[in-house]
Coordinates of C-alpha atoms in Angstrom, one line a residue:
M166 CA 13.0 8.7 45.1
V167 CA 10.2 9.6 42.8
W168 CA 12.5 10.1 39.9
E169 CA 14.1 6.7 40.4
Q170 CA 10.7 5.1 39.8
I171 CA 10.4 6.6 36.3
E172 CA 11.4 4.1 33.6
A173 CA 11.4 6.1 30.3
T174 CA 12.7 3.1 28.3
P175 CA 12.3 3.1 24.5
P176 CA 9.4 0.6 24.6
H177 CA 7.6 2.5 27.4
L178 CA 8.0 5.8 25.6
T179 CA 6.7 4.1 22.4
Y180 CA 3.5 2.9 24.2
L181 CA 3.0 6.3 25.7
L182 CA 3.5 8.4 22.5
L183 CA 1.8 6.1 20.0
S184 CA -1.3 5.7 22.1
T185 CA -1.5 9.4 22.8
F186 CA -1.4 10.1 19.1
L187 CA -4.0 7.5 18.3
I188 CA -6.3 8.7 21.1
S189 CA -5.9 12.4 19.9
Y190 CA -6.6 11.5 16.3
T191 CA -9.7 9.4 17.3
L192 CA -11.2 12.2 19.2
F193 CA -11.1 14.5 16.1
A194 CA -11.2 11.9 13.3
S195 CA -14.4 13.1 11.7
F196 CA -13.2 16.7 11.8
I197 CA -9.8 15.9 10.4
R198 CA -11.2 13.7 7.6
N199 CA -14.3 15.8 6.6
R200 CA -13.2 19.3 7.3
L201 CA -9.4 19.3 7.0
H202 CA -9.6 16.6 4.3
L203 CA -6.6 14.8 5.7
S204 CA -6.0 11.1 6.3
E205 CA -4.0 9.2 8.9
P206 CA -0.9 8.2 7.0
P207 CA 0.7 11.6 6.2
I208 CA -0.1 12.8 9.8
A209 CA 1.4 9.7 11.3
L210 CA 4.5 9.8 9.0
V211 CA 5.2 13.5 9.9
L212 CA 4.7 12.6 13.6
G213 CA 7.2 9.7 13.3
I214 CA 9.8 12.0 11.7
L215 CA 9.3 14.6 14.5
L216 CA 9.5 11.9 17.3
G217 CA 12.3 10.0 15.6
P218 CA 16.1 10.3 16.0
R219 CA 16.4 13.0 13.4
V220 CA 14.4 15.6 15.4
L221 CA 13.4 14.9 19.0
G222 CA 14.9 11.5 19.4
W223 CA 12.1 10.0 21.5
L224 CA 11.4 7.1 19.1
S225 CA 14.5 5.3 17.8
P226 CA 13.4 1.8 16.7
S227 CA 16.3 1.2 14.4
V228 CA 19.0 2.5 16.8
D229 CA 20.9 -0.1 18.8
V230 CA 19.7 -0.8 22.4
P231 CA 22.8 0.5 24.1
D232 CA 22.2 3.8 22.3
G233 CA 18.6 4.1 23.5
G234 CA 16.8 2.4 20.7
W235 CA 14.9 -0.8 20.1
G236 CA 17.6 -2.4 18.0
W237 CA 15.2 -3.4 15.2
G238 CA 16.8 -4.0 11.8
D239 CA 15.5 -4.2 8.3
D240 CA 14.3 -7.8 8.8
V241 CA 11.7 -6.3 11.2
V242 CA 10.7 -3.7 8.6
Q243 CA 10.1 -6.5 6.2
E244 CA 7.9 -8.6 8.6
T245 CA 5.9 -5.7 9.8
T246 CA 5.1 -4.5 6.3
R247 CA 4.3 -8.2 5.3
V248 CA 1.7 -8.5 8.0
I249 CA 0.1 -5.1 7.7
V250 CA -0.1 -5.1 3.9
G251 CA -1.3 -8.7 4.0
I252 CA -4.1 -7.8 6.3
Q253 CA -5.0 -4.8 4.2
V254 CA -5.2 -6.7 0.9
F255 CA -7.3 -9.4 2.6
A256 CA -9.6 -6.6 3.8
I257 CA -9.9 -5.3 0.3
G258 CA -10.8 -8.7 -1.0
V259 CA -13.5 -8.9 1.7
E260 CA -14.9 -5.4 1.1
L261 CA -15.2 -5.6 -2.7
P262 CA -18.8 -6.0 -4.0
K263 CA -19.9 -9.6 -4.4
F264 CA -18.7 -11.4 -7.6
Y265 CA -16.7 -8.3 -8.5
A266 CA -13.9 -10.1 -10.4
S267 CA -16.3 -11.8 -12.8
R268 CA -17.9 -8.5 -13.8
H269 CA -15.1 -6.0 -13.7
W270 CA -12.0 -8.1 -14.7
R271 CA -11.4 -6.1 -17.8
S272 CA -10.8 -2.8 -16.0
V273 CA -8.6 -4.4 -13.4
A274 CA -6.6 -6.4 -16.0
M275 CA -5.8 -3.2 -17.9
L276 CA -4.5 -1.5 -14.7
L277 CA -2.5 -4.6 -13.8
G278 CA -1.1 -5.2 -17.3
P279 CA -0.4 -2.2 -19.6
V280 CA -0.5 0.4 -16.8
M281 CA 1.8 -1.4 -14.4
T282 CA 4.2 -2.4 -17.1
F283 CA 4.5 1.2 -18.4
G284 CA 5.1 2.5 -14.9
W285 CA 7.7 -0.1 -14.3
L286 CA 9.6 0.7 -17.5
I287 CA 9.4 4.5 -17.3
C288 CA 10.5 4.5 -13.6
A289 CA 13.4 2.2 -14.6
A290 CA 14.5 4.6 -17.3
F291 CA 14.4 7.5 -14.8
I292 CA 16.5 5.5 -12.3
A293 CA 19.1 4.5 -14.9
L294 CA 19.4 8.1 -16.1
L295 CA 19.4 9.9 -12.8
F296 CA 21.4 7.5 -10.6
K297 CA 23.7 6.0 -13.2
V298 CA 23.0 2.4 -12.5
D299 CA 22.7 -0.6 -14.9
F300 CA 19.3 -1.3 -16.3
A301 CA 18.9 -4.6 -14.3
T302 CA 19.3 -2.6 -11.1
A303 CA 16.9 0.0 -12.4
L304 CA 14.3 -2.6 -13.2
T305 CA 14.6 -4.1 -9.7
V306 CA 14.2 -0.7 -8.0
A307 CA 11.4 0.3 -10.3
A308 CA 9.5 -2.9 -9.5
C309 CA 9.1 -1.7 -6.0
L310 CA 7.3 1.5 -7.3
T311 CA 4.8 -0.3 -9.5
P312 CA 2.1 -1.3 -7.0
T313 CA -0.4 1.2 -5.6
D314 CA -0.5 0.9 -1.9
P315 CA -3.7 -0.6 -0.4
V316 CA -3.1 1.2 2.9
L317 CA -2.9 4.7 1.4
A318 CA -5.6 4.0 -1.1
S319 CA -8.1 2.8 1.5
S320 CA -7.3 5.8 3.8
I321 CA -7.9 8.3 0.9
L322 CA -10.9 6.7 -0.8
S323 CA -13.0 5.4 2.1
N324 CA -14.8 6.6 5.2
S325 CA -14.8 10.3 4.4
Q326 CA -16.9 13.1 2.9
F327 CA -14.6 13.4 -0.1
S328 CA -14.9 9.7 -1.0
E329 CA -18.6 10.2 -1.5
R330 CA -17.8 12.6 -4.3
V331 CA -16.1 9.9 -6.3
P332 CA -18.2 7.3 -8.2
K333 CA -18.3 3.9 -6.4
R334 CA -17.2 2.0 -9.5
I335 CA -14.0 4.1 -9.5
K336 CA -13.4 3.5 -5.8
D337 CA -14.0 -0.2 -6.2
M338 CA -11.7 -0.4 -9.2
L339 CA -8.8 1.4 -7.5
S340 CA -9.3 -0.8 -4.4
A341 CA -9.3 -4.0 -6.4
E342 CA -6.1 -2.8 -8.2
S343 CA -4.4 -2.0 -5.0
G344 CA -5.4 -5.3 -3.5
C345 CA -3.9 -7.2 -6.5
N346 CA -0.9 -5.3 -7.6
D347 CA 1.3 -5.7 -4.5
G348 CA 1.4 -9.4 -5.4
V349 CA 1.5 -8.8 -9.2
S350 CA 4.6 -6.7 -8.7
F351 CA 6.6 -9.9 -7.8
P352 CA 7.2 -10.8 -11.5
F353 CA 8.6 -7.3 -12.1
L354 CA 10.9 -7.5 -9.1
Y355 CA 12.2 -11.0 -9.9
A356 CA 12.7 -10.1 -13.5
G357 CA 15.3 -7.5 -12.4
V358 CA 16.8 -9.7 -9.7
F359 CA 17.2 -12.8 -12.0
A360 CA 18.7 -10.6 -14.7
M361 CA 21.5 -9.7 -12.2
I362 CA 22.1 -13.0 -10.5
A363 CA 21.3 -15.7 -13.1
T364 CA 24.2 -17.2 -15.0
S365 CA 22.4 -17.0 -18.4
A366 CA 19.3 -15.6 -20.0
G367 CA 17.9 -19.1 -20.2
D368 CA 18.3 -19.8 -16.5
A369 CA 16.9 -16.4 -15.7
F370 CA 13.7 -17.0 -17.8
K371 CA 13.3 -20.5 -16.4
D372 CA 13.5 -19.4 -12.8
W373 CA 11.2 -16.4 -13.5
M374 CA 8.6 -18.6 -15.2
L375 CA 8.7 -21.6 -12.8
V376 CA 9.2 -19.8 -9.5
T377 CA 7.7 -16.4 -9.9
I378 CA 4.8 -16.9 -12.4
L379 CA 3.7 -20.4 -11.7
W380 CA 4.5 -21.0 -8.0
Q381 CA 4.3 -17.5 -6.4
C382 CA 1.6 -15.9 -8.5
A383 CA -0.6 -18.6 -10.1
F384 CA -0.4 -21.1 -7.2
G385 CA -0.5 -18.3 -4.6
T386 CA -3.8 -16.9 -6.0
A387 CA -5.3 -20.4 -6.4
I388 CA -4.4 -21.5 -2.8
G389 CA -5.6 -18.2 -1.4
F390 CA -9.0 -18.4 -3.2
L391 CA -9.3 -22.0 -2.0
I392 CA -8.5 -21.0 1.6
G393 CA -11.1 -18.3 1.5
T394 CA -13.8 -20.4 -0.1
V395 CA -13.3 -23.3 2.4
F396 CA -13.4 -21.0 5.5
N397 CA -16.5 -19.3 4.1
R398 CA -18.2 -22.7 4.2
V399 CA -16.8 -23.5 7.6
L400 CA -18.0 -20.2 9.1
R401 CA -21.4 -20.6 7.4
Y402 CA -21.8 -24.0 9.0
S403 CA -20.8 -22.7 12.4
D404 CA -23.1 -19.7 12.2
K405 CA -26.1 -21.8 11.0
N406 CA -25.7 -24.1 14.0
G407 CA -25.2 -21.3 16.5
Y408 CA -21.6 -22.2 17.3
V409 CA -20.2 -18.7 16.7
D410 CA -21.2 -15.3 18.2
A411 CA -20.9 -11.8 16.9
S412 CA -17.4 -11.2 18.4
G413 CA -16.3 -14.4 16.8
F414 CA -17.2 -13.1 13.4
T415 CA -15.0 -10.0 13.9
V416 CA -11.9 -11.9 15.2
F417 CA -12.3 -14.6 12.5
Y418 CA -11.8 -12.0 9.9
L419 CA -8.5 -10.8 11.3
L420 CA -7.2 -14.3 12.1
L421 CA -8.0 -15.6 8.6
A422 CA -6.0 -12.7 7.2
I423 CA -3.0 -13.6 9.3
L424 CA -3.4 -17.3 8.5
S425 CA -3.4 -16.6 4.8
V426 CA -0.2 -14.5 5.1
G427 CA 1.4 -17.3 7.2
I428 CA 0.5 -19.9 4.6
G429 CA 1.8 -17.8 1.7
S430 CA 5.1 -16.9 3.4
T431 CA 5.7 -20.5 4.7
L432 CA 5.1 -22.0 1.2
G433 CA 7.4 -19.4 -0.4
S434 CA 4.5 -18.2 -2.5
D435 CA 3.2 -14.6 -3.1
D436 CA 2.0 -13.6 0.4
F437 CA -0.2 -10.8 -0.9
L438 CA -1.9 -12.7 -3.7
V439 CA -2.6 -15.5 -1.2
A440 CA -4.1 -12.9 1.2
F441 CA -6.1 -11.1 -1.5
G442 CA -7.3 -14.4 -3.0
A443 CA -8.4 -15.6 0.5
G444 CA -10.2 -12.4 1.2
Y445 CA -12.0 -12.4 -2.1
G446 CA -12.8 -16.1 -1.9
F447 CA -14.0 -15.7 1.6
A448 CA -16.5 -12.9 0.9
R449 CA -17.1 -12.9 -2.8
D450 CA -20.8 -14.0 -2.4
G451 CA -21.5 -11.0 -0.1
W452 CA -22.7 -13.1 2.8
F453 CA -19.9 -12.2 5.3
S454 CA -19.9 -8.5 4.4
K455 CA -23.6 -8.3 5.1
K456 CA -23.2 -10.1 8.4
T457 CA -20.4 -7.9 9.7
H458 CA -21.2 -4.6 8.0
A459 CA -21.8 -2.8 11.4
A460 CA -18.5 -3.9 12.9
Q461 CA -16.5 -1.5 10.7
L462 CA -13.4 -3.7 11.2
P463 CA -11.5 -2.3 8.2
N464 CA -11.7 1.2 9.7
V465 CA -10.4 -0.1 13.0
I466 CA -7.5 -1.7 11.1
D467 CA -6.8 1.5 9.3
L468 CA -6.6 3.5 12.5
L469 CA -4.6 1.1 14.6
L470 CA -2.2 -0.9 12.5
N471 CA -1.7 1.4 9.6
S472 CA -1.3 4.6 11.6
A473 CA 1.2 2.9 13.9
M474 CA 3.2 1.6 10.9
F475 CA 3.5 5.1 9.4
V476 CA 4.7 6.5 12.7
Y477 CA 7.3 3.7 12.6
L478 CA 8.2 4.5 9.1
G479 CA 8.8 8.2 9.9
A480 CA 11.1 7.2 12.8
I481 CA 13.3 4.9 10.6
M482 CA 13.6 7.1 7.5
P483 CA 17.3 6.7 6.4
W484 CA 18.2 10.4 6.1
E485 CA 21.9 9.7 5.9
A486 CA 21.3 7.5 2.8
Y487 CA 19.9 10.4 0.9
Q488 CA 23.4 11.9 0.8
P489 CA 26.0 10.8 -1.7
H490 CA 28.4 8.0 -0.6
D491 CA 31.2 6.1 -2.3
I492 CA 28.9 3.3 -3.3
T493 CA 26.0 5.6 -4.3
P494 CA 27.6 8.8 -5.5
Y495 CA 24.6 10.0 -7.5
V496 CA 22.1 9.7 -4.7
T497 CA 21.7 13.4 -3.8
P498 CA 18.7 15.4 -2.4
G499 CA 18.3 17.2 -5.7
R500 CA 18.2 14.1 -7.8
L501 CA 15.8 12.4 -5.3
V502 CA 13.4 15.4 -5.5
A503 CA 13.6 15.4 -9.3
F504 CA 13.0 11.6 -9.4
L505 CA 10.0 12.0 -7.1
A506 CA 8.5 14.7 -9.4
L507 CA 9.1 12.5 -12.5
V508 CA 7.6 9.4 -10.9
L509 CA 4.4 11.3 -9.8
A510 CA 4.0 12.9 -13.2
F511 CA 4.8 10.1 -15.6
R512 CA 4.4 6.7 -13.8
R513 CA 0.6 6.4 -14.3
I514 CA -1.0 9.6 -15.6
P515 CA 0.0 9.5 -19.3
I516 CA -0.7 5.8 -19.8
V517 CA -4.1 5.9 -18.0
L518 CA -5.1 9.0 -20.1
L519 CA -4.0 7.1 -23.2
L520 CA -5.8 3.9 -22.5
Y521 CA -8.9 4.9 -20.5
R522 CA -11.2 4.3 -23.5
W523 CA -10.4 0.6 -23.1
I524 CA -11.0 0.6 -19.3
P525 CA -14.7 0.1 -19.0
D526 CA -15.1 1.5 -15.5
I527 CA -13.5 4.8 -16.5
K528 CA -16.0 6.9 -18.4
T529 CA -14.5 10.4 -18.8
Y530 CA -11.2 12.2 -19.2
Q531 CA -11.5 13.7 -15.7
E532 CA -12.0 10.2 -14.2
A533 CA -8.9 9.0 -16.1
L534 CA -6.9 11.9 -14.7
F535 CA -8.1 11.1 -11.2
C536 CA -7.3 7.4 -11.5
G537 CA -3.9 8.2 -13.0
H538 CA -3.0 10.5 -10.1
F539 CA -4.3 8.3 -7.3
G540 CA -1.8 5.5 -7.5
P541 CA 0.0 6.1 -4.1
M542 CA 3.2 4.1 -3.3
G543 CA 3.6 2.9 0.3
L544 CA 4.2 -0.1 2.5
G545 CA 4.0 -2.7 -0.3
G546 CA 6.9 -0.9 -2.0
L547 CA 9.0 -1.1 1.2
F548 CA 8.3 -4.8 1.5
L549 CA 9.4 -5.4 -2.1
A550 CA 12.6 -3.3 -1.5
M551 CA 13.5 -5.5 1.5
E552 CA 12.8 -8.7 -0.5
G553 CA 14.8 -7.5 -3.4
R554 CA 17.7 -6.4 -1.2
A555 CA 17.7 -9.8 0.6
L556 CA 17.9 -11.7 -2.7
L557 CA 20.8 -9.7 -3.8
E558 CA 22.8 -9.6 -0.5
N559 CA 22.4 -13.2 0.8
G560 CA 20.3 -15.1 -1.8
S561 CA 17.3 -15.6 0.6
T562 CA 14.1 -13.7 1.0
I563 CA 15.1 -12.4 4.5
P564 CA 17.3 -9.3 4.6
D565 CA 20.2 -8.9 6.9
P566 CA 19.4 -6.4 9.8
Y567 CA 21.6 -3.8 8.1
P568 CA 23.2 -3.6 4.6
P569 CA 26.6 -5.2 4.5
V570 CA 29.7 -3.1 4.0
Y571 CA 31.5 -3.7 0.7
G572 CA 34.9 -2.7 -0.4
R573 CA 36.1 -1.3 -3.8
P574 CA 35.6 -2.0 -6.6
Y575 CA 31.8 -2.2 -6.2
T576 CA 29.9 -4.6 -8.3
A577 CA 26.5 -3.8 -9.8
R578 CA 24.9 -6.2 -7.4
E579 CA 26.5 -4.5 -4.4
K580 CA 25.5 -1.1 -5.6
A581 CA 21.9 -2.3 -6.0
V582 CA 21.9 -3.6 -2.4
H583 CA 22.7 -0.1 -1.1
I584 CA 20.6 2.0 -3.5
I585 CA 17.2 0.1 -3.4
F586 CA 15.9 1.1 0.0
P587 CA 17.0 4.8 -0.1
L588 CA 15.3 5.3 -3.4
V589 CA 12.1 3.4 -2.5
S590 CA 11.7 4.9 1.0
F591 CA 12.1 8.5 -0.4
I592 CA 9.5 7.9 -3.0
V593 CA 7.1 6.4 -0.4
F594 CA 7.7 9.4 1.8
G595 CA 7.0 11.8 -1.0
S596 CA 4.0 9.8 -2.2
T597 CA 2.5 9.7 1.3
I598 CA 2.7 13.4 1.6
V599 CA 1.6 14.3 -1.9
H600 CA -1.3 11.8 -2.2
G601 CA -2.3 12.4 1.5
F602 CA -2.7 16.1 0.9
S603 CA -4.2 15.7 -2.6
V604 CA -7.7 15.4 -1.2
L605 CA -7.3 18.8 0.6
V606 CA -6.0 20.4 -2.6
L607 CA -8.8 18.9 -4.8
S608 CA -11.4 20.0 -2.2
L609 CA -10.1 23.6 -2.1
W610 CA -9.8 23.8 -5.9
S611 CA -13.4 22.5 -6.2
H612 CA -14.5 25.2 -3.7
F613 CA -12.8 28.2 -5.1
R614 CA -13.5 27.5 -8.8
R615 CA -17.2 28.0 -8.1
P616 CA -19.0 31.4 -8.1
A617 CA -19.1 32.8 -4.6
K618 CA -22.8 32.3 -4.3
D619 CA -22.6 28.6 -5.1
R620 CA -19.8 27.8 -2.6
S621 CA -20.4 25.9 0.6
S622 CA -20.7 27.9 3.8
V623 CA -17.9 25.7 5.2
L624 CA -14.5 26.0 3.5
A625 CA -14.1 23.1 1.0
G626 CA -17.3 21.6 2.4
E627 CA -18.9 20.7 -0.9
D628 CA -20.4 17.2 -1.1
D629 CA -21.6 17.1 -4.7
P630 CA -19.9 14.9 -7.3
L631 CA -16.5 16.0 -8.5
T632 CA -16.6 17.8 -11.8
G633 CA -16.4 15.5 -14.9
M634 CA -17.3 12.3 -13.0
E635 CA -20.5 10.3 -13.8
H636 CA -22.2 9.0 -10.7
D637 CA -25.2 7.6 -12.6
S638 CA -23.3 5.4 -15.0
G639 CA -23.3 2.2 -13.1
T640 CA -22.5 0.5 -9.8
S641 CA -20.2 -2.3 -8.8
E642 CA -23.0 -4.2 -7.2
P643 CA -25.0 -6.8 -9.1
E644 CA -28.5 -5.5 -9.6
D645 CA -30.7 -8.6 -10.0
E646 CA -29.0 -11.3 -7.9
S647 CA -30.9 -12.4 -4.8
E648 CA -29.1 -12.4 -1.5
N649 CA -28.3 -15.7 -0.1
E650 CA -27.9 -15.3 3.7
Q651 CA -27.4 -19.0 4.6

């Protein structure tokens, strides 16, 4: 009788296992962050793999319902990443120091322009050489690897002892870059897609300029900034007249982020630039950040939404797609590992080291090396992969739940449909692990390179500035502007 009452359905197991993980992590969050020097995403990703169908089989979100899963397809992957990344880039826009863009635009522009373009082209070259695809396909896949992920970046560079060892101007610059470049990646993605589907070079350029540059990027940024500015005024008015309470401030933040994502996606614009523009426009004068500083809402979002998403990602990793198939004969474990190593080594580090003298917020070679390395690839890349696949498989921005089955002979477009998500998901997996454990490696290196007498009594417990970084060379905050609280 007792056993008949137990309903271990996939949804019920998910509630149980996910909440158990989050509660366990919360109880030891400070120890994990500041003593083990680990962040949530790699732990959550590994847990998702262990609980997923490949190992224990307790979480199977992409498996059909009759077989014990949720039956979620790739369209669900796209929408969950859209919402979570949208909320995260909105949060970055809010958390940046006031009037940041007008004072640090040169540094961010260098990262969004030459650095991203170099990474896009070098990754495309590796893809074309290793996986034997045409260059348009390589450009499409490489576009998904150009953005630095705001979820991983925020988990590594905020709310930990290690983050205090990095100059604030570096953290702000990398945060601003990660907030912008998920949206800025759209032109790179659509350049590859239009090169494959357009009937002529003229049509491809026209669609790319009118749809991608003007409508999605320029209009998206403008409408996002307008949304943020308007709602800043609305909330100020409500607060001045006592119409909103403290809890209202907190929920307003989250709801405005979702609203901006909804407006961007409904208009067919660049969701992430709309969300980032709204967040920056909403809080660029510093008033909202000061009013809600104690709420720590970004940290709550990191723990709840982002950790849950990486557990989900671990459970849906397409392990079978990492083996060679008729349509993707050159996708092998060895080539994937080689591709990961090449991307981590050459996507950002060489170009940042070459150009750092023209990036005002990077002062030293060591800072340039740090900024070149900390360009993690994550959920934004998965969203772009789903968007690119959808455009190629059905001409819309919504992917089919599962990739269609094609017959021989395979066209370049059909090969691209089947290769884009395996390559991107494997790089996201590798980047999450490598960048997630980089803080631990750097902390251990900093500890053992010192003479024994100068080491912290706690292993890797140093809290002084990292070697070669200048903490006294400026801040992201304006120094002589008065605070306007009303």
